[in-house]
CSV table of C-alpha atoms in Angstrom, one decimal:
chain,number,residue,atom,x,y,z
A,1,UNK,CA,-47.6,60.5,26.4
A,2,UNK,CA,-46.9,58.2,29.2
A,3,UNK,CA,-50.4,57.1,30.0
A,4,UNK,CA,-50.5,56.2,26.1
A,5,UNK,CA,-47.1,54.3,26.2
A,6,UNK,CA,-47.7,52.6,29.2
A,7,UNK,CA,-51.6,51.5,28.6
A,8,UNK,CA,-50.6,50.3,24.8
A,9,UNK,CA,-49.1,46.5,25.9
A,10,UNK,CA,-52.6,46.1,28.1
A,11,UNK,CA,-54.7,47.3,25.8
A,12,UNK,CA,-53.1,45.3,23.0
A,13,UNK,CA,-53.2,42.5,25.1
A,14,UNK,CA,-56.9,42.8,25.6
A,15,UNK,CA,-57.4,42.7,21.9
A,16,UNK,CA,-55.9,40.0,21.1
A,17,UNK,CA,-57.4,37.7,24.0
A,18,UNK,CA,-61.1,39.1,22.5
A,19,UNK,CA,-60.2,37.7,18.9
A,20,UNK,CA,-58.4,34.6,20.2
A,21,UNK,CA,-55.0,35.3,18.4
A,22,UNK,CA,-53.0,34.7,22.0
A,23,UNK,CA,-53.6,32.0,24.4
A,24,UNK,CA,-54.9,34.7,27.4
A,25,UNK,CA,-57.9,32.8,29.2
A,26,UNK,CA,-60.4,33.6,31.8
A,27,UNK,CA,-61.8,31.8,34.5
A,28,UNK,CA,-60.2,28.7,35.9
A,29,UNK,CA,-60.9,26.9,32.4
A,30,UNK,CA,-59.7,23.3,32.0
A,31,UNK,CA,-56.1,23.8,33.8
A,32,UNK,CA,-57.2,24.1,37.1
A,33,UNK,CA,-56.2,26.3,40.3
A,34,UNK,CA,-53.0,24.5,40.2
A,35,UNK,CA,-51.8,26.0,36.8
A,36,UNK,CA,-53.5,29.5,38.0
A,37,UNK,CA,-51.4,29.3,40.9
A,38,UNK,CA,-48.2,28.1,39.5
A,39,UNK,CA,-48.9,30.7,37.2
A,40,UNK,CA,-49.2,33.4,39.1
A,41,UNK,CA,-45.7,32.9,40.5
A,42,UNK,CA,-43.9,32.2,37.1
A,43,UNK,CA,-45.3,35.5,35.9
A,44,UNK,CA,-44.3,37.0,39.2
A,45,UNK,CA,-41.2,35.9,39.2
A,46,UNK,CA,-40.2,36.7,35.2
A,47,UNK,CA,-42.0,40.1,35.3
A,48,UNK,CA,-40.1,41.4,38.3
A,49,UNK,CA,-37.0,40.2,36.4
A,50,UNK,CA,-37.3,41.9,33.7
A,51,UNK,CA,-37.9,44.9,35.7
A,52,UNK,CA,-34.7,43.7,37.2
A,53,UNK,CA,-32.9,43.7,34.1
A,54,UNK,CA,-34.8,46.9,32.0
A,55,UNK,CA,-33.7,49.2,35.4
A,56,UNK,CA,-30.4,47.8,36.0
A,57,UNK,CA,-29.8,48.6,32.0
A,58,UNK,CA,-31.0,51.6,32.5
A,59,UNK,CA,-28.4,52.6,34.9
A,60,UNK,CA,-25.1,51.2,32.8
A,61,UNK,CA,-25.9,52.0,29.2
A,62,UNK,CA,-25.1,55.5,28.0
A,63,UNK,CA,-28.7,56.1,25.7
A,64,UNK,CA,-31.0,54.2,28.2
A,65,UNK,CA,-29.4,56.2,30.8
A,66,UNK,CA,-30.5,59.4,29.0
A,67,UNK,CA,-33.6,58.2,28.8
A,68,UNK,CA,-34.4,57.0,32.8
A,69,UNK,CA,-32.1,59.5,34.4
A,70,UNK,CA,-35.6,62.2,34.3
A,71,UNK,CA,-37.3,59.4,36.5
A,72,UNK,CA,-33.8,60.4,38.9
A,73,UNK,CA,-35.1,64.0,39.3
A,74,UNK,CA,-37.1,62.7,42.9
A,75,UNK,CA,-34.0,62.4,44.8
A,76,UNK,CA,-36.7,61.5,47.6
A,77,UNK,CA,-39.5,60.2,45.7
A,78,UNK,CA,-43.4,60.8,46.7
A,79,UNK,CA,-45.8,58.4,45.6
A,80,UNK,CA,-46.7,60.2,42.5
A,81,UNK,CA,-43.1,59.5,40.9
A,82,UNK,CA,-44.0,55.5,40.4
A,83,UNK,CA,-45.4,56.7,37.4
A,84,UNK,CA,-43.2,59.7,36.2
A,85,UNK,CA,-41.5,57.5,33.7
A,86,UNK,CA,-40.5,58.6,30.3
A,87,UNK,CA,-43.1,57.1,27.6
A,88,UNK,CA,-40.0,54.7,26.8
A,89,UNK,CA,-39.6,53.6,30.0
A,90,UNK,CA,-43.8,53.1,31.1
A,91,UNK,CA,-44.1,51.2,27.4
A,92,UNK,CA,-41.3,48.9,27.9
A,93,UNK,CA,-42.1,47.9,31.3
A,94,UNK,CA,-45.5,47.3,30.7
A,95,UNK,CA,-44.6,44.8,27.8
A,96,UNK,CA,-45.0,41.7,30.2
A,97,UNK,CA,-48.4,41.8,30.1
A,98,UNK,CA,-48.8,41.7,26.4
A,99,UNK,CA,-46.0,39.2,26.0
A,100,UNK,CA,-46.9,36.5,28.4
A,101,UNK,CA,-50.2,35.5,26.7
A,102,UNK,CA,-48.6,35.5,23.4
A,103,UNK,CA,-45.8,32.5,24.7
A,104,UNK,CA,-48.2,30.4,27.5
A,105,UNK,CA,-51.8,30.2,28.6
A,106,UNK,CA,-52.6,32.9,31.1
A,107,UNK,CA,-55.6,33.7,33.2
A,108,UNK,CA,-55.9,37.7,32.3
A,109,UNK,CA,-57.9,38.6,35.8
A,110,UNK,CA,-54.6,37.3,37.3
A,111,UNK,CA,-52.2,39.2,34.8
A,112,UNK,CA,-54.2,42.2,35.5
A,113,UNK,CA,-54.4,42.0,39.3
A,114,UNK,CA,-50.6,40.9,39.7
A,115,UNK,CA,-49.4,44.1,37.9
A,116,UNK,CA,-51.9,45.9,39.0
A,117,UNK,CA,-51.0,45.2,43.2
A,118,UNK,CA,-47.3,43.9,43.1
A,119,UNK,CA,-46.1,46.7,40.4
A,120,UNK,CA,-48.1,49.6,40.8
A,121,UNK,CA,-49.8,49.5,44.1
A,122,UNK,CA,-46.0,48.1,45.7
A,123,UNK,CA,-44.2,50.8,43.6
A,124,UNK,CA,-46.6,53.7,44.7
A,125,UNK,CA,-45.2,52.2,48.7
A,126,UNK,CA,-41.6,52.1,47.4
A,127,UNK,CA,-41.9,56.0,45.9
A,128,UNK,CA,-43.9,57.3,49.2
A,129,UNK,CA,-40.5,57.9,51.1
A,130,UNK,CA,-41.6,56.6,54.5
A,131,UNK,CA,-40.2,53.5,56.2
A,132,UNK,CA,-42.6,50.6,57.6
A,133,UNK,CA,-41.2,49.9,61.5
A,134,UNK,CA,-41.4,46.0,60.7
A,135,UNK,CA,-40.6,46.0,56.7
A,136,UNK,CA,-37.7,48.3,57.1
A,137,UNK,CA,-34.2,48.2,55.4
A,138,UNK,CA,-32.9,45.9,57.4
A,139,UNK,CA,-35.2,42.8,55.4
A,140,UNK,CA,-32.9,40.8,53.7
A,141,UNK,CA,-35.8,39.3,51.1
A,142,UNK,CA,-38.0,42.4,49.2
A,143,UNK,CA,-37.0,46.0,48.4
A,144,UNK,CA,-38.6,48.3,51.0
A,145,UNK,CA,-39.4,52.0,50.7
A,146,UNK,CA,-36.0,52.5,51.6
A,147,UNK,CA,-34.0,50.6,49.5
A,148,UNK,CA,-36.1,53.0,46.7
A,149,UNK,CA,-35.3,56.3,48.5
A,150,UNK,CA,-31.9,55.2,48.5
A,151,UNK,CA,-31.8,54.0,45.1
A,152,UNK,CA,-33.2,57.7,44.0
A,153,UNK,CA,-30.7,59.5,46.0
A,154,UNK,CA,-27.5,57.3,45.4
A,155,UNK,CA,-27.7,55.3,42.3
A,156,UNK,CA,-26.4,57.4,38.6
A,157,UNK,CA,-24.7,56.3,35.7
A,158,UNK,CA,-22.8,52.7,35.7
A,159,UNK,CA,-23.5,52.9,39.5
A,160,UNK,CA,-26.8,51.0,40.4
A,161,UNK,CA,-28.1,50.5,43.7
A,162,UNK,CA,-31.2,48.8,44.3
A,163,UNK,CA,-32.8,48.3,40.8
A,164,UNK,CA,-34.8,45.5,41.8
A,165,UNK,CA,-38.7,46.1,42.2
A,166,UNK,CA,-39.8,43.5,44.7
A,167,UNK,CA,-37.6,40.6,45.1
A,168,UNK,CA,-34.0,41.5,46.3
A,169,UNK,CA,-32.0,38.2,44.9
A,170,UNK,CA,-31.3,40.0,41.4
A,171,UNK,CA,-29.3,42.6,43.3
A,172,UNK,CA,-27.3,40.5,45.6
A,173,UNK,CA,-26.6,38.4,42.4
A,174,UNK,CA,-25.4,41.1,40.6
A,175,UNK,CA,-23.5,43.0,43.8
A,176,UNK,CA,-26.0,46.1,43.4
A,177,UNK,CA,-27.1,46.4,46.9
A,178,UNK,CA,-25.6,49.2,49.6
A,179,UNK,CA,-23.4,47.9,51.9
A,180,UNK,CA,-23.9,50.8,54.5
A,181,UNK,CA,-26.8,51.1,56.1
A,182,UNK,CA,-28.5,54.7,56.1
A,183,UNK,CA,-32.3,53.8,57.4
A,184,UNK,CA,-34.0,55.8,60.1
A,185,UNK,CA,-34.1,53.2,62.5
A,186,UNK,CA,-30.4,53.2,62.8
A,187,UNK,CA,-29.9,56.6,62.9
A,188,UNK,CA,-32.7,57.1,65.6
A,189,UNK,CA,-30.5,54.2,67.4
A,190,UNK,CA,-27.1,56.7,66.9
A,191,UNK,CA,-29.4,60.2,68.2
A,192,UNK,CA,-29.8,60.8,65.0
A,193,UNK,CA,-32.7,62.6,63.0
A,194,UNK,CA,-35.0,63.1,65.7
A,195,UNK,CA,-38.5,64.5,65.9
A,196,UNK,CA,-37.3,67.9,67.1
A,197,UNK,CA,-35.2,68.1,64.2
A,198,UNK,CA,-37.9,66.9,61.4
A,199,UNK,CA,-40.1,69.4,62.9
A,200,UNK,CA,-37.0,72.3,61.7
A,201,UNK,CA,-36.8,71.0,58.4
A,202,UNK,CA,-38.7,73.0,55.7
A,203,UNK,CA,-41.5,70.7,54.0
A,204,UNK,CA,-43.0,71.0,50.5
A,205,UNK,CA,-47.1,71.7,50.6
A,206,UNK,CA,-48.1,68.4,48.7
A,207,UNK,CA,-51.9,69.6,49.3
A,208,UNK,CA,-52.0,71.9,46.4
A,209,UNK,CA,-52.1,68.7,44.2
A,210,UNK,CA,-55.8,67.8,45.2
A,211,UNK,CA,-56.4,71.5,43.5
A,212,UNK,CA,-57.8,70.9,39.7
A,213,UNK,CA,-57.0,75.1,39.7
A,214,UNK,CA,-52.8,73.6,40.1
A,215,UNK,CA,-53.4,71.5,37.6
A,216,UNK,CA,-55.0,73.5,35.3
A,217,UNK,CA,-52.4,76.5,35.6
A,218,UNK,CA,-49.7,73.2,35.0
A,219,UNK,CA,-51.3,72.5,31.8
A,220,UNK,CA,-51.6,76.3,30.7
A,221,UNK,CA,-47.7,77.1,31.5
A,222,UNK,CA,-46.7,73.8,29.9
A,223,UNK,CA,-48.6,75.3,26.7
A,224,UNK,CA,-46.6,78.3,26.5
């Protein structure tokens, strides 16, 4: 269902740039690199704000909140998560990519790669629930794998942390960022969570997953 819902706005979107009812283009065409550039940031930029705003809703209004709070069942995501949406949410948020070639000209190789690398390529790094040394929590610009582990484990109902995707201004705007720092680097700096104690803590066996047998016996218990 999800893969349906979240594959119906491209698809759509497709269709209608084959039949020339939207204004979706390919190649430079007559605009030029400077509108495929300035382009490529306005969609940027409006795409990760409706994320913004579809996730921060998500997290302060009672129905949508019944719908998202599944996605809220990795309290420390894995990368496999960024698309264990609910059909609602993977067909809303994929909506950007149908609508923008209906309302402006847009160059559909660069619609396709820009959701393609800065949503789902960046959101399977912000579900793996590891922290970068350099692009760690402490960057006061883009949302790093931690600000998404601790969005997971913190944020509930009418209390969002972190529901921006990429850019970090909608949260500060809105006062949804955490004020106390929980990253690794600082608790390494304290004597916290060191090596000798990750190598105690129990682990889950992710391997099973490359097993068609696991997901074949998934499917046949999800049947009964």
């Amino acid at each position: 269902k999800g893969l349906m819902a979240g594959t119906f706005a491209p698809s759509m979107s497709l269709y209608l740039s084959q039949h020339g009812m939207s204004y979706a283009y390919c190649g430079v065409g007559e605009l030029g690199w400077g509108y495929v550039l300035a382009s490529f940031f306005v969609c940027w930029i409006v795409a990760d704000l409706f994320e913004f705003s579809y996730h921060y809703l998500g997290h302060s209004v009672s129905w949508m909140w019944q719908v998202h709070r599944h996605h809220h069942r990795f309290y420390n995501p894995s990368p496999f998560s960024v698309i264990a949406d609910e059909p609602v949410d993977q067909f809303v948020r994929a909506m950007p990519m149908l609508l923008f070639p209906l309302v402006a000209p847009v160059n559909m190789d660069l619609l396709f790669s820009l959701f393609g690398v800065f949503f789902y390529a960046y959101g399977v790094y912000l579900h793996w629930g590891y922290e970068f040394e350099s692009i760690d929590a402490h960057c006061q610009w883009i949302n790093t794998s931690y600000h998404h582990y601790a969005h997971h484990a913190l944020s509930i109902k009418n209390k969002p942390y972190h529901t921006g995707f990429y850019i970090q201004l909608w949260d500060k705007i809105m006062g949804s960022t955490l004020e106390k720092c929980r990253c690794s680097k600082c608790a390494r700096a304290k004597g916290e969570r060191s090596f000798e104690a990750w190598e105690k803590l129990e682990k889950p066996d992710y391997s099973k997953l490359m097993s068609p047998c696991f997901w074949l016996e998934a499917w046949d218990e999800k049947k009964v």
